[in-house]
Short mmCIF file of C-alpha atoms and ligand atoms in Angstrom, two decimals:
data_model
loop_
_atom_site.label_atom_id
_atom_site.label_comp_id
_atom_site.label_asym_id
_atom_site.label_seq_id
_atom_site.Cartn_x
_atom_site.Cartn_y
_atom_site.Cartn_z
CA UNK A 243 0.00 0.00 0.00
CA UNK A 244 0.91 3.58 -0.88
CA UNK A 245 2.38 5.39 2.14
CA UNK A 246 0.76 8.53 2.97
CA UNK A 247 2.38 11.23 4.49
CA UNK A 248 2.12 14.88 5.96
CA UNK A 249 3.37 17.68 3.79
CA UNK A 250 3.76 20.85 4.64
CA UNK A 251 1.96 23.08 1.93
CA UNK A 252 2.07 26.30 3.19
CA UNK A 253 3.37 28.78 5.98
CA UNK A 254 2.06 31.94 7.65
CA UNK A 255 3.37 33.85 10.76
CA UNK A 256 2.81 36.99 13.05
CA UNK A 257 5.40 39.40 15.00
CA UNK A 258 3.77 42.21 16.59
CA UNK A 259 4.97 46.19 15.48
CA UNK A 260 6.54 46.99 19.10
CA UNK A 261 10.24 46.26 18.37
CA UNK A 262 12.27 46.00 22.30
CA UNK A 263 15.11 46.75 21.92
CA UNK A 264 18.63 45.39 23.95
CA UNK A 265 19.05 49.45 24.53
CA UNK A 266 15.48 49.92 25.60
CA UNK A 267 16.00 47.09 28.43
CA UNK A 268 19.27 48.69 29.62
CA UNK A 269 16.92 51.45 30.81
CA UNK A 270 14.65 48.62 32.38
CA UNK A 271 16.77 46.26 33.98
CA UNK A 272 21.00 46.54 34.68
CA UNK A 273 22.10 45.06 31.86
CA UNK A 274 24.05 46.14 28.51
CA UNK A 275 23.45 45.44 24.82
CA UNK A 276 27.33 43.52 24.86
CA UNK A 277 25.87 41.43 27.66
CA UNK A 278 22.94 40.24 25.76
CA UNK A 279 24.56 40.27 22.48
CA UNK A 280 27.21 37.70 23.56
CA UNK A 281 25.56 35.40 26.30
CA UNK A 282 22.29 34.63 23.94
CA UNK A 283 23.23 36.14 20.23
CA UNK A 284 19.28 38.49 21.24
CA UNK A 285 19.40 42.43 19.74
CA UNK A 286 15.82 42.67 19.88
CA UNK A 287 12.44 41.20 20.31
CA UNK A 288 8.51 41.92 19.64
CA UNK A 289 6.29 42.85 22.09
CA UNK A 290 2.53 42.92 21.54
CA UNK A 291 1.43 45.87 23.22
CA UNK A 292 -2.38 47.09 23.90
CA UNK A 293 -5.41 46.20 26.18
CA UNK A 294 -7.42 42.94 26.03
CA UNK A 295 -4.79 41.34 22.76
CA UNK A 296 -4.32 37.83 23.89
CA UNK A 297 -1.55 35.30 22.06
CA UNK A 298 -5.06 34.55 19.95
CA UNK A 299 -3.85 37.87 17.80
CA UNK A 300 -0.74 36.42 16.73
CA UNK A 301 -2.44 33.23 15.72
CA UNK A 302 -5.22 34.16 13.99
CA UNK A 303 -3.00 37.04 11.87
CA UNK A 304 -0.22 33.80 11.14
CA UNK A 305 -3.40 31.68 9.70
CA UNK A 306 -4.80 34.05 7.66
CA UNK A 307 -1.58 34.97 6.04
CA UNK A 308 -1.52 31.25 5.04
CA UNK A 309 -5.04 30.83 4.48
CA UNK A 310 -4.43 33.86 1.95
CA UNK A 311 -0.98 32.61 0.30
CA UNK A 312 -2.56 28.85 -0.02
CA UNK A 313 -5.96 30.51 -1.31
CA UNK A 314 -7.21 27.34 0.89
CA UNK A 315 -11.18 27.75 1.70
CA UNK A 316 -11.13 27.77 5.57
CA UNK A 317 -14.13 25.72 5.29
CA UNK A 318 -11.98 23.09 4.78
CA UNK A 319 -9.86 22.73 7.52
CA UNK A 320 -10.55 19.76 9.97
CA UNK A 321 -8.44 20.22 12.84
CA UNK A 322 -6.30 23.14 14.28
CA UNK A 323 -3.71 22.78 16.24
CA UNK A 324 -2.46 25.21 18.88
CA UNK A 325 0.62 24.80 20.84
CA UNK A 326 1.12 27.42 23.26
CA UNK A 327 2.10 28.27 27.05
CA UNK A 328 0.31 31.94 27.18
CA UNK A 329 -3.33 30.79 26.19
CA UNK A 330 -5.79 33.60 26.28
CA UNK A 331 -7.44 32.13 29.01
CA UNK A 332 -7.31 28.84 30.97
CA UNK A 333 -10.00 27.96 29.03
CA UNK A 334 -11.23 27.42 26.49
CA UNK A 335 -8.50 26.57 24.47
CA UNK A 336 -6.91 29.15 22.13
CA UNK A 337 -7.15 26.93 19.37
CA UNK A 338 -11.01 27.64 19.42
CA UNK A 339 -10.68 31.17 18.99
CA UNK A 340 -8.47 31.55 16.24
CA UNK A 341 -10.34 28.55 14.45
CA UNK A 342 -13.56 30.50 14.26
CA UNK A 343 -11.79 33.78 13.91
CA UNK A 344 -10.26 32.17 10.50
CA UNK A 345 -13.75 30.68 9.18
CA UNK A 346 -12.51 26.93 9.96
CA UNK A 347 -15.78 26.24 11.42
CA UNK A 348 -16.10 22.99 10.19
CA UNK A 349 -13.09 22.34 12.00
CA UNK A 350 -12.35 20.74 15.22
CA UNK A 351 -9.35 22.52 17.80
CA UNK A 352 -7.21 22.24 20.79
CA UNK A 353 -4.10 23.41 22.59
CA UNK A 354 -0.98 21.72 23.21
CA UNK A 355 1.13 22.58 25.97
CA UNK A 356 4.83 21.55 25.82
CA UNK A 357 6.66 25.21 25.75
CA UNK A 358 9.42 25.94 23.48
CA UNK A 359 9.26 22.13 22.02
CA UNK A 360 4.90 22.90 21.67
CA UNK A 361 5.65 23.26 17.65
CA UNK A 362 7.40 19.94 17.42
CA UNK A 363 4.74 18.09 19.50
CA UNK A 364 1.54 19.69 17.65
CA UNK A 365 3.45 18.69 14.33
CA UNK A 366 4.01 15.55 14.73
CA UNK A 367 0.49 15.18 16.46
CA UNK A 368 -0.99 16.88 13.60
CA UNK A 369 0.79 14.60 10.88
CA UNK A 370 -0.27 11.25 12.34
CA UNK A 371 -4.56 12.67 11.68
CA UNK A 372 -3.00 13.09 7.87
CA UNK A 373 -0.88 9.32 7.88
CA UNK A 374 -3.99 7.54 9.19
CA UNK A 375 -6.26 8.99 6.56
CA UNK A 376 -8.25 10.51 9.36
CA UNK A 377 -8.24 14.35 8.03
CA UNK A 378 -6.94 15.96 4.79
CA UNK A 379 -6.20 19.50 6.13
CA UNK A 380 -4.69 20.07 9.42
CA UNK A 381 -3.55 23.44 10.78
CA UNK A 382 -0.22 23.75 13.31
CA UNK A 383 0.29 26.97 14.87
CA UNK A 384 2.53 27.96 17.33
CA UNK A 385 2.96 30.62 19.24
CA UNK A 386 3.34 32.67 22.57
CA UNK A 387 2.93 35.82 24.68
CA UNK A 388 5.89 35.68 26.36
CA UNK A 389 5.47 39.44 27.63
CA UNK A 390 2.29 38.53 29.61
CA UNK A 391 4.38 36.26 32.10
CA UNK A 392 7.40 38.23 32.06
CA UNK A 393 9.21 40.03 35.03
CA UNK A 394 10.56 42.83 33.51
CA UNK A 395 13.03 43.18 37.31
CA UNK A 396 14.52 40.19 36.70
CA UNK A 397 16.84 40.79 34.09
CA UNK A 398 18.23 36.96 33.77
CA UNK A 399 15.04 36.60 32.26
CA UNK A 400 13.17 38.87 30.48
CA UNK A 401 15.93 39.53 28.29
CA UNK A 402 15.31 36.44 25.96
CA UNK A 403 11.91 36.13 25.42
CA UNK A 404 9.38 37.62 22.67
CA UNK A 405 6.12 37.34 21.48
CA UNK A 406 5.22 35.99 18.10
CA UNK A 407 3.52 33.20 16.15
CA UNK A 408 4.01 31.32 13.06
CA UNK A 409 1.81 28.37 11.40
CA UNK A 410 1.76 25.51 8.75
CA UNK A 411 -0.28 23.66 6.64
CA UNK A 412 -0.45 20.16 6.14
CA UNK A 413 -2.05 17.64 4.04
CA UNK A 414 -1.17 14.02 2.41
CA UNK A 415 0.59 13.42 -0.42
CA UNK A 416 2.20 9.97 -1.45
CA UNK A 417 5.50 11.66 -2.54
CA UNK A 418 8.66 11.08 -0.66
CA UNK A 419 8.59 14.99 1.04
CA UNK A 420 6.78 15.88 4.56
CA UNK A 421 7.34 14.81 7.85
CA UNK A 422 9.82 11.61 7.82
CA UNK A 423 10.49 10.98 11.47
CA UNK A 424 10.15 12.74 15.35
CA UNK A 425 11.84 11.76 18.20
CA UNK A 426 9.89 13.47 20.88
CA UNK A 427 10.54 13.35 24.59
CA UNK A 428 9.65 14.64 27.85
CA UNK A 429 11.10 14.36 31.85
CA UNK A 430 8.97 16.52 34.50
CA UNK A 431 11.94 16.43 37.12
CA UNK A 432 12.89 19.61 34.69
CA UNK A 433 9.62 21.39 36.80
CA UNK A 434 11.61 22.75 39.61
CA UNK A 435 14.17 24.50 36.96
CA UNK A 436 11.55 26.22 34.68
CA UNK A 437 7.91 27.27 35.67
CA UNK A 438 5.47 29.66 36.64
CA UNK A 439 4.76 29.49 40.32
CA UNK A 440 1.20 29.87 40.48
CA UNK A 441 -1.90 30.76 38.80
CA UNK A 442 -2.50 27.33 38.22
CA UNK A 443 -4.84 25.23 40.07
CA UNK A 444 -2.01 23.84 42.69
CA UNK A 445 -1.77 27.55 43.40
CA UNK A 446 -4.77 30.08 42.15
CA UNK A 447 -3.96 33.79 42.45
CA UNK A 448 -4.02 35.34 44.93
CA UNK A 449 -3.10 39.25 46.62
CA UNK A 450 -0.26 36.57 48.67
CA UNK A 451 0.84 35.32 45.24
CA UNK A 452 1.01 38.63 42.99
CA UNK A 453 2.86 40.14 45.62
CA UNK A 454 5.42 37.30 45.44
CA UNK A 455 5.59 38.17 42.07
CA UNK A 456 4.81 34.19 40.99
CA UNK A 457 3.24 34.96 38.22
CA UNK A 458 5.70 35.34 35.71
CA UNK A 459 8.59 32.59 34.50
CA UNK A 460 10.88 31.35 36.96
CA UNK A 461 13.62 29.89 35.52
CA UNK A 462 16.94 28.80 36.58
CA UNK A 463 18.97 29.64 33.59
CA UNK A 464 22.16 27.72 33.69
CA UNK A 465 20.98 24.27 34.74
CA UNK A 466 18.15 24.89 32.13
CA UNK A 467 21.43 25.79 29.64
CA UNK A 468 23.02 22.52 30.75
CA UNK A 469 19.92 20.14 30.14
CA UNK A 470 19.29 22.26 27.06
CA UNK A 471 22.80 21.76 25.30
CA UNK A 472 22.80 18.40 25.81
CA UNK A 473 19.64 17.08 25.07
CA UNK A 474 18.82 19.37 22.15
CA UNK A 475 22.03 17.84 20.32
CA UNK A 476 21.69 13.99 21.60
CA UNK A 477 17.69 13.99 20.33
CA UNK A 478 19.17 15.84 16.84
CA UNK A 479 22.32 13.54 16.37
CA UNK A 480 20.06 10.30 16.99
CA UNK A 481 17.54 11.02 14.60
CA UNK A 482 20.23 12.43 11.68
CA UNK A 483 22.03 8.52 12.61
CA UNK A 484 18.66 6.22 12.06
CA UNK A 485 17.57 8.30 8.62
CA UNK A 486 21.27 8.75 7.30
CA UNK A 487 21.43 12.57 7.83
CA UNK A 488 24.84 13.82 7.36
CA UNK A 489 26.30 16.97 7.57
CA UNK A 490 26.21 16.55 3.20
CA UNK A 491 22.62 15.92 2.53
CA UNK A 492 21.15 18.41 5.59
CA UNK A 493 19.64 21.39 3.77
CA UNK A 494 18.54 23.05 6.74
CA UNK A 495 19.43 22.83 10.77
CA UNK A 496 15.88 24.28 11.94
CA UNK A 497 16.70 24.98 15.33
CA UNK A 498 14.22 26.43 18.58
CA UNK A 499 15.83 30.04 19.01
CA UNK A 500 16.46 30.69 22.97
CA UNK A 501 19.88 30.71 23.16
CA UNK A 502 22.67 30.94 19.71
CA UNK A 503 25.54 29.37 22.22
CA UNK A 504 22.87 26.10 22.56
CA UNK A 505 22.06 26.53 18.81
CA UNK A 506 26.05 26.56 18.26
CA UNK A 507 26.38 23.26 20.02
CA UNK A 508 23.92 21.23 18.25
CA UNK A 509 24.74 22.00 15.25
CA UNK A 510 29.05 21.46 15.72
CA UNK A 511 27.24 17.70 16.96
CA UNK A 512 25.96 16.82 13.97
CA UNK A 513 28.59 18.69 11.89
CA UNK A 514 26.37 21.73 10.48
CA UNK A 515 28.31 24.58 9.28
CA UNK A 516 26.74 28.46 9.94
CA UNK A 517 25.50 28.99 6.50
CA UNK A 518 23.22 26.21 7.29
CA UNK A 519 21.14 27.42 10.25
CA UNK A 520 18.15 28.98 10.03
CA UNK A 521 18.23 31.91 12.54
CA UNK A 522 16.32 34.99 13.75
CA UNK A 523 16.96 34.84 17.09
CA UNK A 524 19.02 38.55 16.98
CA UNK A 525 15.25 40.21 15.52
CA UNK A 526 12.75 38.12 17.51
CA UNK A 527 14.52 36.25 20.60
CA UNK A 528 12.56 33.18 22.15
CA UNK A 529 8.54 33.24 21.44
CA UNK A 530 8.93 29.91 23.03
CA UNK A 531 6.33 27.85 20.84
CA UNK A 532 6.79 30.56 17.84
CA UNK A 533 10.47 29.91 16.87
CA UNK A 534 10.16 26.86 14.32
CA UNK A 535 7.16 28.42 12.79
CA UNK A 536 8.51 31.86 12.92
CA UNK A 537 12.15 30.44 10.85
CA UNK A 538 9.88 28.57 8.14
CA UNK A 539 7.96 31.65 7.82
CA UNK A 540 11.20 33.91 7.67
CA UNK A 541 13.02 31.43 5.12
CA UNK A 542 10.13 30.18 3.24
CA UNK A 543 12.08 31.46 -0.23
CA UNK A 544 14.87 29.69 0.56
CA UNK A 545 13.14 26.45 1.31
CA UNK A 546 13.70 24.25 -2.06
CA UNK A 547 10.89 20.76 -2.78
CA UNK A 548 13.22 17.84 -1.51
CA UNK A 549 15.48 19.98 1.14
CA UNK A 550 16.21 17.87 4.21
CA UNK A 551 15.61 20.08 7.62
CA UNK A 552 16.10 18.99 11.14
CA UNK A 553 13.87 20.55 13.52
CA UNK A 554 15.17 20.46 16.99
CA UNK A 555 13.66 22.37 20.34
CA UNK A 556 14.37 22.03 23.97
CA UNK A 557 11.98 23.81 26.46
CA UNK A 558 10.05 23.66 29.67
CA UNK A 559 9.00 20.67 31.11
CA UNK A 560 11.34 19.43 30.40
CA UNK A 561 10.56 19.01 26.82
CA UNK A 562 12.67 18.11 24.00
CA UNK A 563 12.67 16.93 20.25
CA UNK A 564 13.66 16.69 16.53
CA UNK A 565 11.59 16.25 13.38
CA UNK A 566 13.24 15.61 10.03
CA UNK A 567 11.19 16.90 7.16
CA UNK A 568 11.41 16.79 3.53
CA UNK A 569 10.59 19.99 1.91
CA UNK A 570 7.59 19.72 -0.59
CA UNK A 571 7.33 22.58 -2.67
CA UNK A 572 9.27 25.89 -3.98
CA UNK A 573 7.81 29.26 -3.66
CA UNK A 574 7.72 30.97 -6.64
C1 COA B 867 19.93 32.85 30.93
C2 COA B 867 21.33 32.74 30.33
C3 COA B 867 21.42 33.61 29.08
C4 COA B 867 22.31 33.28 31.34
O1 COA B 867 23.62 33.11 30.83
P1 COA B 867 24.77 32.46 31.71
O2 COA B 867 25.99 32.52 30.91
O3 COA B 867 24.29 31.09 32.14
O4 COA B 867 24.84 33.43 32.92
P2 COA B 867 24.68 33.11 34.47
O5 COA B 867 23.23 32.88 34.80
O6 COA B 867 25.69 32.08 34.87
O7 COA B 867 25.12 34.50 35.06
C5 COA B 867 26.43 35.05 34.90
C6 COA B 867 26.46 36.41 35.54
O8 COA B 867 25.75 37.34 34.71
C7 COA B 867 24.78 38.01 35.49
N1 COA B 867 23.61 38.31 34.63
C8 COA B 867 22.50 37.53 34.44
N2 COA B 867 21.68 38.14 33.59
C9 COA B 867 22.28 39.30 33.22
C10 COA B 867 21.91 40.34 32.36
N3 COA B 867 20.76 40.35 31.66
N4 COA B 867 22.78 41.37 32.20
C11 COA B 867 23.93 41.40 32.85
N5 COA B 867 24.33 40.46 33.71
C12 COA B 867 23.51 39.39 33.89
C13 COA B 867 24.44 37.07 36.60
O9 COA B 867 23.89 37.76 37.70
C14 COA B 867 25.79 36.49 36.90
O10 COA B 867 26.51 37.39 37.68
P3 COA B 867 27.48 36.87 38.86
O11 COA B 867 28.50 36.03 38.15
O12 COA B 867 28.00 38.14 39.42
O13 COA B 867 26.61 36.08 39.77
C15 COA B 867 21.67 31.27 29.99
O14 COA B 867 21.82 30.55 31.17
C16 COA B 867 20.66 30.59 29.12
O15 COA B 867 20.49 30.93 27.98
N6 COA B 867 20.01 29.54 29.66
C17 COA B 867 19.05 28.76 28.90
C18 COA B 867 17.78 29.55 28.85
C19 COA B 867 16.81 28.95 27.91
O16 COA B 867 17.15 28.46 26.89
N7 COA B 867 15.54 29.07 28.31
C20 COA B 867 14.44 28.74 27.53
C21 COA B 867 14.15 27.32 27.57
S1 COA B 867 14.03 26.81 26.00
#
């Protein structure tokens, strides 16, 4: 029997207007542009600014791009996919906003939650609906507010993170192109180095809990560099080894944006020179579930039908993963 796969057809993606820059946060926080510039490779990020605009904003503008580049009827859709650590609300799920937002209301939708690896999870989630012949249009967005949990006093934080969201398309073809393989993992013993404190049900707000300031990331940024460096490369080099990915027939190193010193490392791993990294991590800095999305979205010209990318993320969680995908179109 014919294998079917998921192919990626088509790309959109959000930043907000509000550039913040590194010079803007040495006013903010003590901290200097050289600091920033060499520790995490970040000159600026997006910040979406204004009352009552949810991460929903930057989701719905990312699918309508697509829906408008892929001239798909919205009608169509079946499932959306939103992965995602900033929802609008606890409930209901983002997902269900944008997806009625965008006309996909003959579609079905939910969040994922698995921080900066969310992309790679919803993906790979998303592709298995298209390989089982379930659905034949399935829409993966990712994306995050960062700036709604962030402490702008604690500067060994709020200088890498950034709001934005980018999205893909996918649908079946029996070509040799779309997603190939995922390794996907996940350890919660990483909850004590990266969280929010409360707001969640173990701990609702409270005045106790705002004043505590526990409502924005806490993260403990060199053990989370440690797990990060290693895992990110062992998940990459493992799946390059089982589909014969070399350092020759890699196209594209696709790699979640929080830190260029982490990015660095996986790549020297499996052998990746510079001119093969997709980066934007100096314009946008981490949008957590955004990155992937947000690179395709950047590099989408550059992308040619039959590339080989490596998609690799580590986040919260702890959460980690790599998806190789064969590229299945050009842009004209
Ligand atoms: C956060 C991170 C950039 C900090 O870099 P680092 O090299 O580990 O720096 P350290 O935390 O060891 O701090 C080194 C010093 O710089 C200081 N420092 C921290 N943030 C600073 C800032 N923004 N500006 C200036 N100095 C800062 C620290 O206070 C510390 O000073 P000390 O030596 O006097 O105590 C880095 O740990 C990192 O990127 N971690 C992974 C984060 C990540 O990827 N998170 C998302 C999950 S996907």
């Amino acid at each position: 029997m014919t294998k079917i796969r998921a192919a990626i057809t088509g790309v959109g993606g959000y930043v907000p207007d509000y550039v913040l820059t590194n010079q803007e946060l040495e006013t903010m926080v003590e901290t200097s542009d050289e600091w920033i510039t060499t520790r995490t490779g970040i000159k600026e990020r997006r910040i979406l600014k204004g009352e009552n605009q949810g991460v929903s904003v930057l989701g719905i503008n990312a699918v309508k791009e697509m829906i408008e580049k892929t001239k798909i009827d919205p009608k169509e859709i079946d499932l959306l996919i939103f992965a995602t650590v900033t929802a609008d609300m606890t409930f209901p799920a983002t997902a269900n906003i944008v997806a009625t937002a965008v006309g996909a209301v003959n579609a079905f939708s939910y969040d994922i939650s698995a921080a900066c690896s969310g992309f790679l999870f919803a993906l790979t989630t998303g592709a298995s609906f298209i390989e089982s012949g379930m659905y034949k249009k399935v829409v993966v967005v990712g994306g995050d507010k960062m700036s709604a949990i962030m402490d702008y006093t604690d500067r060994t934080t709020c200088i890498i993170f950034g709001d934005g969201a980018g999205c893909v398309l996918l649908e079946p073809t029996v070509e040799d192109v779309g997603i190939m393989d995922s390794i996907l993992k996940s350890d919660g013993a990483g909850e004590s180095y990266l969280h929010m404190k409360a707001g969640g049900s173990r701990k609702p707000a409270s005045h106790e809990t705002i004043n505590a300031r526990q409502h924005y990331v806490y993260q403990e940024g060199s053990a989370v560099y440690k797990f990060a460096v290693t895992n990110m490369a062992d998940v990459s080099a493992q799946i390059a080894e089982r589909n014969n990915l070399t350092s020759g027939n890699i196209a594209w190193l696709v790699p979640h944006q929080a830190n260029k010193r982490i990015i660095d490392a996986t790549a020297s791993r499996i052998g990746i020179t510079e001119d093969k990294i997709l980066m934007n991590i100096d314009r946008y800095g981490n949008t957590t579930a955004g990155t992937i999305p947000l690179l395709l979205w950047d590099y989408e010209k550059k992308l040619k039908k039959g590339d080989n990318l490596l998609l690799a993320a580590f986040g919260g969680g702890f959460t980690w993963g790599a998806v190789y995908v064969k590229w299945a179109y050009n842009t004209k």
